[in-house]
């Protein structure tokens, strides 16, 4: 989404099971799935939540900051339509991130297509061919101008 805000030459975007949400949701609802494996070492990349809140406060303490860095705050400025794909059994990224984004796109008056893959996982393993065909058709229509 950020790319489509800063570059008007990007004509369309497709997001599969995207980690696209406002920062309060990212901080509270996006976690590494519990797959009975020990967590990776606490590297800088793994401590981003703590570091962000230590530097800027919590979303409740500094809502303007978090709105300013949330891609969802800039949906009015997108350069083209969006297509979303998400499996309902995704354990890596909450399915609700895509449904919330779809609602936000609609509220912003932005054209969007949303495809749900019932029972499918983060990789859209069951619906991969269908999702890929839909994505190619979407880019053909909105980037190449082929109907």
PDB file of C-alpha atoms in Angstrom:
ATOM      1  CA  UNK A   1       0.000   0.000   0.000  1.00  0.00           C
ATOM      2  CA  UNK A   2       2.775   2.440   0.857  1.00  0.00           C
ATOM      3  CA  UNK A   3       4.238   2.113  -2.632  1.00  0.00           C
ATOM      4  CA  UNK A   4       0.873   2.931  -4.187  1.00  0.00           C
ATOM      5  CA  UNK A   5       0.654   6.093  -2.089  1.00  0.00           C
ATOM      6  CA  UNK A   6       4.073   7.469  -3.011  1.00  0.00           C
ATOM      7  CA  UNK A   7       4.238   6.358  -6.664  1.00  0.00           C
ATOM      8  CA  UNK A   8       1.306   7.320  -8.892  1.00  0.00           C
ATOM      9  CA  UNK A   9       2.739   5.147 -11.685  1.00  0.00           C
ATOM     10  CA  UNK A  10       1.724   1.972  -9.839  1.00  0.00           C
ATOM     11  CA  UNK A  11      -1.598   1.173 -11.475  1.00  0.00           C
ATOM     12  CA  UNK A  12      -2.855  -1.720  -9.320  1.00  0.00           C
ATOM     13  CA  UNK A  13      -1.972  -3.825  -6.300  1.00  0.00           C
ATOM     14  CA  UNK A  14      -2.595  -7.410  -5.232  1.00  0.00           C
ATOM     15  CA  UNK A  15      -2.142  -8.508  -1.629  1.00  0.00           C
ATOM     16  CA  UNK A  16      -2.156 -12.141  -0.544  1.00  0.00           C
ATOM     17  CA  UNK A  17      -2.708 -12.655   3.203  1.00  0.00           C
ATOM     18  CA  UNK A  18      -1.163  -9.280   3.860  1.00  0.00           C
ATOM     19  CA  UNK A  19       0.154  -7.954   7.128  1.00  0.00           C
ATOM     20  CA  UNK A  20      -1.764  -4.756   6.468  1.00  0.00           C
ATOM     21  CA  UNK A  21      -3.383  -3.178   9.494  1.00  0.00           C
ATOM     22  CA  UNK A  22      -3.095  -0.096  11.615  1.00  0.00           C
ATOM     23  CA  UNK A  23      -0.289  -0.218  14.150  1.00  0.00           C
ATOM     24  CA  UNK A  24      -2.506  -0.738  17.207  1.00  0.00           C
ATOM     25  CA  UNK A  25      -3.806  -3.938  15.541  1.00  0.00           C
ATOM     26  CA  UNK A  26      -0.304  -4.992  14.497  1.00  0.00           C
ATOM     27  CA  UNK A  27       0.936  -4.525  18.044  1.00  0.00           C
ATOM     28  CA  UNK A  28      -1.867  -6.500  19.672  1.00  0.00           C
ATOM     29  CA  UNK A  29      -3.122  -9.031  17.109  1.00  0.00           C
ATOM     30  CA  UNK A  30      -0.139 -10.137  15.026  1.00  0.00           C
ATOM     31  CA  UNK A  31       2.013 -12.726  16.760  1.00  0.00           C
ATOM     32  CA  UNK A  32       4.218 -15.614  15.798  1.00  0.00           C
ATOM     33  CA  UNK A  33       2.025 -18.735  15.774  1.00  0.00           C
ATOM     34  CA  UNK A  34       2.575 -21.211  18.573  1.00  0.00           C
ATOM     35  CA  UNK A  35       3.888 -24.211  16.686  1.00  0.00           C
ATOM     36  CA  UNK A  36       5.601 -25.881  19.664  1.00  0.00           C
ATOM     37  CA  UNK A  37       9.016 -24.686  18.513  1.00  0.00           C
ATOM     38  CA  UNK A  38      11.213 -22.519  20.692  1.00  0.00           C
ATOM     39  CA  UNK A  39      11.063 -18.841  19.734  1.00  0.00           C
ATOM     40  CA  UNK A  40      13.987 -17.408  17.793  1.00  0.00           C
ATOM     41  CA  UNK A  41      16.526 -15.405  19.731  1.00  0.00           C
ATOM     42  CA  UNK A  42      15.424 -11.932  20.691  1.00  0.00           C
ATOM     43  CA  UNK A  43      17.050 -10.073  17.835  1.00  0.00           C
ATOM     44  CA  UNK A  44      16.331  -6.434  17.073  1.00  0.00           C
ATOM     45  CA  UNK A  45      13.774  -7.485  14.473  1.00  0.00           C
ATOM     46  CA  UNK A  46      11.920  -9.600  17.050  1.00  0.00           C
ATOM     47  CA  UNK A  47      11.760  -6.794  19.611  1.00  0.00           C
ATOM     48  CA  UNK A  48      10.162  -4.210  17.328  1.00  0.00           C
ATOM     49  CA  UNK A  49       6.980  -3.914  19.399  1.00  0.00           C
ATOM     50  CA  UNK A  50       8.844  -3.128  22.591  1.00  0.00           C
ATOM     51  CA  UNK A  51      11.277  -0.744  20.929  1.00  0.00           C
ATOM     52  CA  UNK A  52       8.526   1.130  19.118  1.00  0.00           C
ATOM     53  CA  UNK A  53       6.515   1.624  22.295  1.00  0.00           C
ATOM     54  CA  UNK A  54       9.565   2.566  24.356  1.00  0.00           C
ATOM     55  CA  UNK A  55      10.451   5.279  21.855  1.00  0.00           C
ATOM     56  CA  UNK A  56       6.988   6.603  20.915  1.00  0.00           C
ATOM     57  CA  UNK A  57       4.662   5.423  23.670  1.00  0.00           C
ATOM     58  CA  UNK A  58       1.642   3.199  23.245  1.00  0.00           C
ATOM     59  CA  UNK A  59      -1.058   3.813  20.643  1.00  0.00           C
ATOM     60  CA  UNK A  60      -3.254   5.152  23.441  1.00  0.00           C
ATOM     61  CA  UNK A  61      -0.529   7.588  24.540  1.00  0.00           C
ATOM     62  CA  UNK A  62       0.444   8.749  21.047  1.00  0.00           C
ATOM     63  CA  UNK A  63      -2.413   8.045  18.594  1.00  0.00           C
ATOM     64  CA  UNK A  64      -1.308  10.691  16.082  1.00  0.00           C
ATOM     65  CA  UNK A  65       2.096   9.072  15.684  1.00  0.00           C
ATOM     66  CA  UNK A  66       0.646   5.614  15.120  1.00  0.00           C
ATOM     67  CA  UNK A  67      -1.895   6.949  12.619  1.00  0.00           C
ATOM     68  CA  UNK A  68       0.942   8.679  10.752  1.00  0.00           C
ATOM     69  CA  UNK A  69       2.862   5.420  10.253  1.00  0.00           C
ATOM     70  CA  UNK A  70      -0.129   3.176   9.504  1.00  0.00           C
ATOM     71  CA  UNK A  71      -0.553   2.529   5.786  1.00  0.00           C
ATOM     72  CA  UNK A  72      -4.305   2.264   6.344  1.00  0.00           C
ATOM     73  CA  UNK A  73      -4.366   5.986   7.170  1.00  0.00           C
ATOM     74  CA  UNK A  74      -3.562   6.838   3.554  1.00  0.00           C
ATOM     75  CA  UNK A  75      -6.080   4.778   1.597  1.00  0.00           C
ATOM     76  CA  UNK A  76      -7.538   7.928   0.020  1.00  0.00           C
ATOM     77  CA  UNK A  77      -4.198   8.434  -1.744  1.00  0.00           C
ATOM     78  CA  UNK A  78      -3.862   5.034  -3.446  1.00  0.00           C
ATOM     79  CA  UNK A  79      -2.915   5.188  -7.121  1.00  0.00           C
ATOM     80  CA  UNK A  80      -5.141   2.327  -8.277  1.00  0.00           C
ATOM     81  CA  UNK A  81      -7.437  -0.580  -7.394  1.00  0.00           C
ATOM     82  CA  UNK A  82      -6.538  -3.318  -4.937  1.00  0.00           C
ATOM     83  CA  UNK A  83      -7.224  -7.046  -5.008  1.00  0.00           C
ATOM     84  CA  UNK A  84      -7.122  -8.985  -1.715  1.00  0.00           C
ATOM     85  CA  UNK A  85      -6.783 -12.746  -1.172  1.00  0.00           C
ATOM     86  CA  UNK A  86      -6.889 -14.451   2.236  1.00  0.00           C
ATOM     87  CA  UNK A  87      -7.511 -17.928   3.591  1.00  0.00           C
ATOM     88  CA  UNK A  88      -9.877 -18.213   6.535  1.00  0.00           C
ATOM     89  CA  UNK A  89      -7.601 -20.748   8.290  1.00  0.00           C
ATOM     90  CA  UNK A  90      -4.496 -18.556   8.105  1.00  0.00           C
ATOM     91  CA  UNK A  91      -2.592 -18.906  11.389  1.00  0.00           C
ATOM     92  CA  UNK A  92       0.215 -16.517  10.389  1.00  0.00           C
ATOM     93  CA  UNK A  93      -1.764 -13.365   9.618  1.00  0.00           C
ATOM     94  CA  UNK A  94      -5.266 -12.790  10.981  1.00  0.00           C
ATOM     95  CA  UNK A  95      -7.921 -13.164   8.288  1.00  0.00           C
ATOM     96  CA  UNK A  96      -9.596 -10.106   9.838  1.00  0.00           C
ATOM     97  CA  UNK A  97      -6.700  -7.920   8.636  1.00  0.00           C
ATOM     98  CA  UNK A  98      -7.967  -8.412   5.073  1.00  0.00           C
ATOM     99  CA  UNK A  99     -11.654  -8.022   5.896  1.00  0.00           C
ATOM    100  CA  UNK A 100     -10.942  -4.844   7.858  1.00  0.00           C
ATOM    101  CA  UNK A 101      -8.816  -3.489   5.010  1.00  0.00           C
ATOM    102  CA  UNK A 102     -11.612  -4.287   2.543  1.00  0.00           C
ATOM    103  CA  UNK A 103     -14.087  -2.346   4.693  1.00  0.00           C
ATOM    104  CA  UNK A 104     -11.655   0.571   4.960  1.00  0.00           C
ATOM    105  CA  UNK A 105     -11.090   0.602   1.188  1.00  0.00           C
ATOM    106  CA  UNK A 106     -14.841   0.666   0.614  1.00  0.00           C
ATOM    107  CA  UNK A 107     -15.275   3.516   3.117  1.00  0.00           C
ATOM    108  CA  UNK A 108     -12.502   5.433   1.335  1.00  0.00           C
ATOM    109  CA  UNK A 109     -14.246   4.931  -2.015  1.00  0.00           C
ATOM    110  CA  UNK A 110     -11.350   2.887  -3.369  1.00  0.00           C
ATOM    111  CA  UNK A 111     -12.034   0.095  -5.865  1.00  0.00           C
ATOM    112  CA  UNK A 112     -11.217  -3.318  -4.438  1.00  0.00           C
ATOM    113  CA  UNK A 113     -11.851  -6.985  -5.093  1.00  0.00           C
ATOM    114  CA  UNK A 114     -11.797  -9.407  -2.158  1.00  0.00           C
ATOM    115  CA  UNK A 115     -11.412 -13.166  -2.442  1.00  0.00           C
ATOM    116  CA  UNK A 116     -11.828 -15.471   0.538  1.00  0.00           C
ATOM    117  CA  UNK A 117     -10.525 -19.031   0.498  1.00  0.00           C
ATOM    118  CA  UNK A 118     -12.555 -20.980   3.055  1.00  0.00           C
ATOM    119  CA  UNK A 119     -10.384 -23.301   5.127  1.00  0.00           C
ATOM    120  CA  UNK A 120      -7.202 -22.298   3.319  1.00  0.00           C
ATOM    121  CA  UNK A 121      -3.927 -21.414   5.018  1.00  0.00           C
ATOM    122  CA  UNK A 122      -1.513 -18.489   4.776  1.00  0.00           C
ATOM    123  CA  UNK A 123       0.002 -19.778   1.523  1.00  0.00           C
ATOM    124  CA  UNK A 124      -3.387 -20.359  -0.098  1.00  0.00           C
ATOM    125  CA  UNK A 125      -2.210 -23.919  -0.694  1.00  0.00           C
ATOM    126  CA  UNK A 126      -5.634 -25.228  -1.703  1.00  0.00           C
ATOM    127  CA  UNK A 127      -6.654 -22.216  -3.774  1.00  0.00           C
ATOM    128  CA  UNK A 128      -3.262 -21.281  -5.194  1.00  0.00           C
ATOM    129  CA  UNK A 129      -4.109 -21.825  -8.875  1.00  0.00           C
ATOM    130  CA  UNK A 130      -7.383 -19.933  -8.576  1.00  0.00           C
ATOM    131  CA  UNK A 131      -5.745 -17.058  -6.666  1.00  0.00           C
ATOM    132  CA  UNK A 132      -2.906 -16.845  -9.177  1.00  0.00           C
ATOM    133  CA  UNK A 133      -5.303 -16.803 -12.143  1.00  0.00           C
ATOM    134  CA  UNK A 134      -7.359 -14.058 -10.487  1.00  0.00           C
ATOM    135  CA  UNK A 135      -4.210 -12.038  -9.795  1.00  0.00           C
ATOM    136  CA  UNK A 136      -2.956 -12.339 -13.374  1.00  0.00           C
ATOM    137  CA  UNK A 137      -6.389 -11.382 -14.746  1.00  0.00           C
ATOM    138  CA  UNK A 138      -6.491  -8.368 -12.400  1.00  0.00           C
ATOM    139  CA  UNK A 139      -3.071  -7.142 -13.527  1.00  0.00           C
ATOM    140  CA  UNK A 140      -3.950  -7.794 -17.178  1.00  0.00           C
ATOM    141  CA  UNK A 141      -7.038  -5.625 -16.795  1.00  0.00           C
ATOM    142  CA  UNK A 142      -5.624  -2.799 -14.691  1.00  0.00           C
ATOM    143  CA  UNK A 143      -1.998  -2.673 -15.830  1.00  0.00           C
ATOM    144  CA  UNK A 144      -2.080  -3.926 -19.419  1.00  0.00           C
ATOM    145  CA  UNK A 145      -5.623  -2.794 -20.184  1.00  0.00           C
ATOM    146  CA  UNK A 146      -6.695  -6.268 -21.332  1.00  0.00           C
ATOM    147  CA  UNK A 147     -10.310  -7.226 -20.553  1.00  0.00           C
TER     148      UNK A 147
END
